[in-house]
Coordinates of C-alpha atoms in Angstrom, one line a residue:
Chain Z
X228 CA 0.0 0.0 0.0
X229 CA 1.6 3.2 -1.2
X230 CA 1.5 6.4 0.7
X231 CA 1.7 9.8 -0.3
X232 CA 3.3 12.0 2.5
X233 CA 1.5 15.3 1.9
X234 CA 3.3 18.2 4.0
X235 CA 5.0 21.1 3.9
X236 CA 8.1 19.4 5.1
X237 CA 9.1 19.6 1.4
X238 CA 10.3 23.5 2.7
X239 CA 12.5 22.3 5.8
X240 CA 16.0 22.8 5.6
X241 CA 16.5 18.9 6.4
X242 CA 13.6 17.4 4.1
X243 CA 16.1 14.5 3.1
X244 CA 16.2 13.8 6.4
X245 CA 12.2 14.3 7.3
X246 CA 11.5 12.1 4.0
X247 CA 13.9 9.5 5.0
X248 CA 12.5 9.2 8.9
X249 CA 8.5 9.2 7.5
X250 CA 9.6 6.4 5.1
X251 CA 11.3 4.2 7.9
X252 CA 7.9 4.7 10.1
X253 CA 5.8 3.7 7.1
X254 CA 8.0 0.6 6.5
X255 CA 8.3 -0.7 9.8
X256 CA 4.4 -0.5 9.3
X257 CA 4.1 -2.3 6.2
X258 CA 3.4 0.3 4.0
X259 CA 5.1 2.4 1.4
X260 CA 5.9 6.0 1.9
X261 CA 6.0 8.3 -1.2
X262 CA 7.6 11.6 -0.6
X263 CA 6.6 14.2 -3.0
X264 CA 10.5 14.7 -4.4
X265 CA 11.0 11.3 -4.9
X266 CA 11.9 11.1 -8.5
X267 CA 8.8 10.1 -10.8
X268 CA 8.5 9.4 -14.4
X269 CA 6.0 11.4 -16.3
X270 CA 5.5 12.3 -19.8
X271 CA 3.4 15.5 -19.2
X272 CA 5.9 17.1 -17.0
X273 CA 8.8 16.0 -19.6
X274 CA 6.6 17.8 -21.4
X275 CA 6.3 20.9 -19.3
X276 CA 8.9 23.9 -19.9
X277 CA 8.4 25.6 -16.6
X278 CA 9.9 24.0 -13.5
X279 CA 6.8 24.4 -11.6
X280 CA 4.6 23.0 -13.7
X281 CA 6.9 20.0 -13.4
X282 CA 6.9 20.0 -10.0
X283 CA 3.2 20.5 -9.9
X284 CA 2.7 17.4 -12.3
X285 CA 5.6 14.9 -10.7
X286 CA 2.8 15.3 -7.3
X287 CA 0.6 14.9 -9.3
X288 CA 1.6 11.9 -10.8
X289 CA 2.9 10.5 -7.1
X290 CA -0.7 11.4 -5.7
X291 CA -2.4 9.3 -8.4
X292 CA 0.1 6.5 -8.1
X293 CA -0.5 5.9 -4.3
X294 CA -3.5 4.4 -2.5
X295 CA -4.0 6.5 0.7
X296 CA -2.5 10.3 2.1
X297 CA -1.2 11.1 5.0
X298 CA -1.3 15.4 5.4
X299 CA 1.0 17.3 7.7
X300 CA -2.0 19.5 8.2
X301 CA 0.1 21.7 11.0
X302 CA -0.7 25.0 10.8
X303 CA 1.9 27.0 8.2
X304 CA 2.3 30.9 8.1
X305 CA -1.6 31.6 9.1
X306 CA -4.3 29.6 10.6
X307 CA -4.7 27.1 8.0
X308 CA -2.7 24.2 7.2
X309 CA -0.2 24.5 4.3
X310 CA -1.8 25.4 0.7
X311 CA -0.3 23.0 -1.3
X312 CA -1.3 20.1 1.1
X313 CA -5.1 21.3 1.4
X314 CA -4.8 21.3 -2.8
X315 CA -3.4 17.6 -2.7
X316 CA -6.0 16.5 0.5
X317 CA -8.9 17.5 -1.9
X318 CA -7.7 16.0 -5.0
X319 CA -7.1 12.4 -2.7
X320 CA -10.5 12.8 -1.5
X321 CA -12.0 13.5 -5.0
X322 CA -10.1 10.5 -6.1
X323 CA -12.0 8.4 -3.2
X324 CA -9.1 7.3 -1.3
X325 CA -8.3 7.6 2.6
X326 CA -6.6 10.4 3.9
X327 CA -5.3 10.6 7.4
X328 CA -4.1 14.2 8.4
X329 CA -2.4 15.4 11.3
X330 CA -1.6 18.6 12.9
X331 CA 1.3 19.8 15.7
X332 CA -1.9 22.3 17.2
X333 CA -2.7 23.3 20.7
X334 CA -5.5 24.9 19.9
X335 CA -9.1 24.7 17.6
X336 CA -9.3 26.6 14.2
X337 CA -11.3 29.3 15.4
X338 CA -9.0 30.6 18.3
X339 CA -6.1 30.1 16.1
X340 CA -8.1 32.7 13.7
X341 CA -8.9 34.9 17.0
X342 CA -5.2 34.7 17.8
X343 CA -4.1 35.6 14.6
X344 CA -6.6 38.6 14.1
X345 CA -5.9 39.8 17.5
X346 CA -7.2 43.2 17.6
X347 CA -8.9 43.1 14.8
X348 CA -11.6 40.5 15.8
X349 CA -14.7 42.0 15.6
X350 CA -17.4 40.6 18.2
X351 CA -20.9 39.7 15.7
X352 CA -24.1 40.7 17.7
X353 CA -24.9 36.8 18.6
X354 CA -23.4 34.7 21.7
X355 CA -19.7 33.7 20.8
X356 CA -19.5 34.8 17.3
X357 CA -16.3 36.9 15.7
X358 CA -16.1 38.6 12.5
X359 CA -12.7 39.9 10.6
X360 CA -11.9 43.8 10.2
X361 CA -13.2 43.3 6.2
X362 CA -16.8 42.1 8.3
X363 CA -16.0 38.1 7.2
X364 CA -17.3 35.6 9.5
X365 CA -15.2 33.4 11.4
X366 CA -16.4 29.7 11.4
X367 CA -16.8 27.6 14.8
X368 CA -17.3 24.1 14.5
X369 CA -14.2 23.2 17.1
X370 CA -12.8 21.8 14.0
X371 CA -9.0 21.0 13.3
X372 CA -9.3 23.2 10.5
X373 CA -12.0 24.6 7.2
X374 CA -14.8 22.6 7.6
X375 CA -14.2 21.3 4.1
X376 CA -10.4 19.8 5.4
X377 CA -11.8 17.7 8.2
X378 CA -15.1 16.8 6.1
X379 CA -13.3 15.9 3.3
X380 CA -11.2 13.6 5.7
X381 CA -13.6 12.4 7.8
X382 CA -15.8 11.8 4.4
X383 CA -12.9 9.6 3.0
X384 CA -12.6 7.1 6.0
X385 CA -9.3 8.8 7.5
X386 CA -9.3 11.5 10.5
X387 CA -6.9 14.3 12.2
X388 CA -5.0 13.4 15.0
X389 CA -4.1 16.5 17.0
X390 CA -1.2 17.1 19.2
X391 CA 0.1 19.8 21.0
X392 CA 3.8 19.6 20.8
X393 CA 6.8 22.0 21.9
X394 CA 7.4 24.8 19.1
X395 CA 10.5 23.4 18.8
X396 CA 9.6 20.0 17.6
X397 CA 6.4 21.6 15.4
X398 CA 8.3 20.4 12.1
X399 CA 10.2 17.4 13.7
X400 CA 8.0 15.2 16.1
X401 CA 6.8 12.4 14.5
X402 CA 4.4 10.3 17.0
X403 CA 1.1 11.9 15.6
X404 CA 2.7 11.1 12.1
X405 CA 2.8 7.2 13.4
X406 CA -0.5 7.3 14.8
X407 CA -1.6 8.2 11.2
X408 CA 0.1 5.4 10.1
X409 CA -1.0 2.5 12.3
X410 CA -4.6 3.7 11.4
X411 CA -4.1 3.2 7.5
X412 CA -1.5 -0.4 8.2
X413 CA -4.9 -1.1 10.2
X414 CA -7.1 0.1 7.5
X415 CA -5.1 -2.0 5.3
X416 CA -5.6 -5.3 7.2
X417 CA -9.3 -5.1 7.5
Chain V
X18 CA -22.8 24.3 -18.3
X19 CA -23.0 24.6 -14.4
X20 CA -20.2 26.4 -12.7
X21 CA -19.4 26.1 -8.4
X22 CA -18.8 29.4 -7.5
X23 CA -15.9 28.0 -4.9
X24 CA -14.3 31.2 -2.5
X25 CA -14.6 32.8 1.3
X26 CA -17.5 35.1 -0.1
X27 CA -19.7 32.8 1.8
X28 CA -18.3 34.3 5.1
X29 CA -19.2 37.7 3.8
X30 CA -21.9 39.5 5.8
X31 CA -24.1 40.3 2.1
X32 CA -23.6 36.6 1.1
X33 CA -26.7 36.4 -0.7
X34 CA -26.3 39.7 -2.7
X35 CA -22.6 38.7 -3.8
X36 CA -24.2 35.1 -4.4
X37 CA -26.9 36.9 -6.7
X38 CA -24.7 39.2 -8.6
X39 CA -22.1 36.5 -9.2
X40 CA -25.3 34.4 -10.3
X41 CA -26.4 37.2 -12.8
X42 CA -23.1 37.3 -14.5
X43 CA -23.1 33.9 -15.2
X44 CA -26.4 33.7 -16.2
X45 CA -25.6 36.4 -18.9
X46 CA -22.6 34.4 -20.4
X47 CA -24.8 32.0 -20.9
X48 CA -23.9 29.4 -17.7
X49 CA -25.2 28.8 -14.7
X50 CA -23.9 29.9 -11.3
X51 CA -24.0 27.1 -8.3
X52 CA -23.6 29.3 -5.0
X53 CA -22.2 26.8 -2.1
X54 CA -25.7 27.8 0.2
X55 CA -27.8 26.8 -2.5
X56 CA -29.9 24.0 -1.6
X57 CA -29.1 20.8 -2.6
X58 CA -30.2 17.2 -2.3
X59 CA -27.8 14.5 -0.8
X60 CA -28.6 11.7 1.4
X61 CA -25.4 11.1 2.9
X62 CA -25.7 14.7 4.2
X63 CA -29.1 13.9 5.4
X64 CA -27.6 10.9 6.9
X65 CA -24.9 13.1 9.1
X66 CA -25.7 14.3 12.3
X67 CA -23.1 17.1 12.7
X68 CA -23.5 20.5 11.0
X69 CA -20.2 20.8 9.4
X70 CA -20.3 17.5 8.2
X71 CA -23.8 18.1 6.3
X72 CA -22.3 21.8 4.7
X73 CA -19.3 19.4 3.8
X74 CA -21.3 16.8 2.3
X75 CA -23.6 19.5 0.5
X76 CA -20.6 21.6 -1.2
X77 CA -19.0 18.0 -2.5
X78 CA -22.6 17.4 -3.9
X79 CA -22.5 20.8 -5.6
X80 CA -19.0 20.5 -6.8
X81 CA -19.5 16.7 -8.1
X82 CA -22.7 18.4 -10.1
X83 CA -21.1 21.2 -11.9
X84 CA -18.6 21.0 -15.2
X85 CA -16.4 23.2 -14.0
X86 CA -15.2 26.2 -11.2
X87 CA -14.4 29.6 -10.4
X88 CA -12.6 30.2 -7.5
X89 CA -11.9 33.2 -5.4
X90 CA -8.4 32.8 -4.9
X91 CA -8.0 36.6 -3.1
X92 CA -5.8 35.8 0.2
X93 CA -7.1 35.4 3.1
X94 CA -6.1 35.9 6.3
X95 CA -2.3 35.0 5.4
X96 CA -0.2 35.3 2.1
X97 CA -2.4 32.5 0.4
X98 CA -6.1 31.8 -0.7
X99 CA -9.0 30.5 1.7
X100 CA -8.2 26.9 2.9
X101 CA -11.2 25.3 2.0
X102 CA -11.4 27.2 -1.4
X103 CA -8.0 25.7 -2.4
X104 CA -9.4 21.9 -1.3
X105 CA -12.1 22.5 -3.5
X106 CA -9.6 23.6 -6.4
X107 CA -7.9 20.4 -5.6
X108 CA -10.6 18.2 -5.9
X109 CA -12.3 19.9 -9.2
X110 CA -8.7 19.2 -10.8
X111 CA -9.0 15.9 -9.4
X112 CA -12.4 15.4 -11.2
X113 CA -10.5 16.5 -14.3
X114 CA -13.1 19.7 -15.1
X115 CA -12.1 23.2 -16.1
X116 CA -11.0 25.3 -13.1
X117 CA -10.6 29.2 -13.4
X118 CA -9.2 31.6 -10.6
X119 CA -9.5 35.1 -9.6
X120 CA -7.5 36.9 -7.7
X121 CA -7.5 40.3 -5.6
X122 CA -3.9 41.0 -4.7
X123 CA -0.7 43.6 -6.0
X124 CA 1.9 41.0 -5.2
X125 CA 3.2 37.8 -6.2
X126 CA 3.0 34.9 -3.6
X127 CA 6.6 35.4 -2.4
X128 CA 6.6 38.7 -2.3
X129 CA 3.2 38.4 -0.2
X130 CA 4.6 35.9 1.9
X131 CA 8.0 38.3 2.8
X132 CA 5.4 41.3 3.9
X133 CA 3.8 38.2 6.0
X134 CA 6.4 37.4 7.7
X135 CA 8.3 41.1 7.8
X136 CA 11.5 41.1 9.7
X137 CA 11.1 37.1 10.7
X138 CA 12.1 36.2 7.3
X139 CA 15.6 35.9 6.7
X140 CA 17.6 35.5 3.8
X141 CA 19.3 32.2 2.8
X142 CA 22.7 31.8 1.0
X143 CA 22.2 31.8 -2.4
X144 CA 20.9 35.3 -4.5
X145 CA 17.0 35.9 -3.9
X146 CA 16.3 32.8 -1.6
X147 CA 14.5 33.2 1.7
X148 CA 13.5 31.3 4.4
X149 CA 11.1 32.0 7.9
X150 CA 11.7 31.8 11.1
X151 CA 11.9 28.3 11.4
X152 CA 14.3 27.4 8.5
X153 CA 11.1 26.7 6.0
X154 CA 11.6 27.8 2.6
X155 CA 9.7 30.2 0.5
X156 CA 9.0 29.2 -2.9
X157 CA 9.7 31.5 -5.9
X158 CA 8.0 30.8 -9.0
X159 CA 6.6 34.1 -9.4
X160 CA 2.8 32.5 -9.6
X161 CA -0.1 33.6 -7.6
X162 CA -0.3 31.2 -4.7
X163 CA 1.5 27.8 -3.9
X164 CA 2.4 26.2 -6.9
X165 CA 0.1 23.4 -6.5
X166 CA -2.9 26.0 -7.3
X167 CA -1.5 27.5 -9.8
X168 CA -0.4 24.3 -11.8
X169 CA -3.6 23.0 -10.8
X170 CA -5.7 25.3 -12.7
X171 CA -3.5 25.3 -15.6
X172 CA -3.5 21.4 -16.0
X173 CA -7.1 22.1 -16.0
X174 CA -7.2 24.1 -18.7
X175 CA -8.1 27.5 -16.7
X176 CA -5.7 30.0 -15.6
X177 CA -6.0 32.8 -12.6
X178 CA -6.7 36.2 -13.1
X179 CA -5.1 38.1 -11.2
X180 CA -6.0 42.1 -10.3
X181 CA -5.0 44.8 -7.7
X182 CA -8.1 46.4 -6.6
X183 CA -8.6 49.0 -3.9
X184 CA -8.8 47.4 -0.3
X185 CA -12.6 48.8 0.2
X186 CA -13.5 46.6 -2.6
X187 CA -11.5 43.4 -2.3
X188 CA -14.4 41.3 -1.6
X189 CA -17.1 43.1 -4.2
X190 CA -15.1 44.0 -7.3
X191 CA -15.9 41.2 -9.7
X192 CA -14.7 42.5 -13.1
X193 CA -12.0 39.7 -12.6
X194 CA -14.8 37.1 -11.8
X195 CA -16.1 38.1 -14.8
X196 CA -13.4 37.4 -17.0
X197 CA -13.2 34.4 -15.8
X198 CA -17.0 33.6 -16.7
X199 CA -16.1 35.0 -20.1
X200 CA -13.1 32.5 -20.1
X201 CA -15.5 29.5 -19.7
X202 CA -18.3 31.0 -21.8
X203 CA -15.6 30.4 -24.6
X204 CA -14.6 27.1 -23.8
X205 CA -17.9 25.9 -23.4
X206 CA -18.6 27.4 -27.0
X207 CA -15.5 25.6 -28.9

């Protein structure tokens, strides 16, 4: 069972070494990990002149190739996860296989989106409901994330496993990462 | 042809009018425009018990029902588009249909993501290459957003308007929307 590892760990200065370390995990679990520079025969991105339109179509040719996602969904430069990894956990969905996400978070999407607005927060005139300075609303489900990011998960058999780790360890730590992939090795086996 | 008007405007306080006018420019093109609160008809969402999870179910009902997307790819709330705009971006791709983007913003997604992250950024050792606070890269393709939405939409077929508008009207300009309606219009007619 391959495994696209979904993530902005692509960025870190030690990817190599991230890549490597997510693989072992997924091995010692039975499965394959695919990490998104892995090299990757394609004829459309041969094809491609621009390097990021290589890059984009090498994912996408990993993402099709592998049979379940797992999303570093941690919480990158904003209250959202990552946008390239929200692209790729919709186009897994869409493509009806499991996705397992998880996020280095200590707290829901909502008061990450209060704490990032900080004073800008507007209160809306109804019990426990904020607003941006532009007047957008803020949703409140208690969710990990969008609505749509933990639907879509939820809605493809996988969930979000949440953890609260040191700052320091936010792109390191890999125990919610194994959790992710004990679920799909168990996934696999039933 | 039936087009999911994918973007944050459904957090917008005047929803329904935004909904409407974006509605009537379709409808004068010649398509028509499927507004994520329009009512739909879906029994897994019947089925789910939580809120989210039925508004999840509904907009993946919607999106599997139209032939292609526009999405408001204006950021928000950080350097890149709405989170669960750019899952639904993913997932149209993923269904193979047309997606086109529009974009309110004067700089490329870099350059956004430097003004983000202001004097946390710092640079890296080679001519023009950055990194944040925590050693993660910043890609720098020159393109709109993450490179995933941008090579998305242009394996789709579509491509992302971009246009600086003033701030007051970030959220109601839609001469770019309609350009992209104009976009698909064509491609529908050839």
């Amino acid at each position: 069972m391959r495994i696209y590892l979904a993530g902005p760990d692509v960025f870190l200065p030690d990817a190599a070494a991230i890549a490597a370390a997510k693989k072992a995990i997924c091995t010692r679990h039975g499965l394959e990990g695919v990490f998104p520079t892995d090299p990757v025969e394609d004829a459309a991105a041969e094809a491609a002149t621009d390097r990021f339109m290589k890059v984009y179509l090498w994912n996408e040719a990993h993402i099709r190739s592998c049979d379940a996602m797992i999303a570093n969904l941690t919480p990158f430069r904003g209250p959202s996860a990552d946008a390239g990894t929200v692209f790729e956990v919709g186009f897994m969905r869409a493509l009806g296989r499991p996705v397992m996400g998880y996020a280095h978070a200590d707290a829901n999407f909502r008061d990450r989106t209060l704490a990032f607005l900080g004073s800008a927060a507007r209160r809306r005139d109804a019990p426990d409901e904020w607003e941006d300075a532009e007047g957008l609303h803020l949703e409140h489900f208690g969710l990990q994330d969008n609505l749509m990011i933990d639907g879509g998960i939820l809605a493809s058999g996988g969930r979000i496993v949440t953890r609260a780790v040191p700052a320091e360890r936010r792109w390191s730590d890999l125990s919610a990462f194994e959790d992710c992939v004990a679920a799909l090795a168990a996934l696999h086996q039933n």
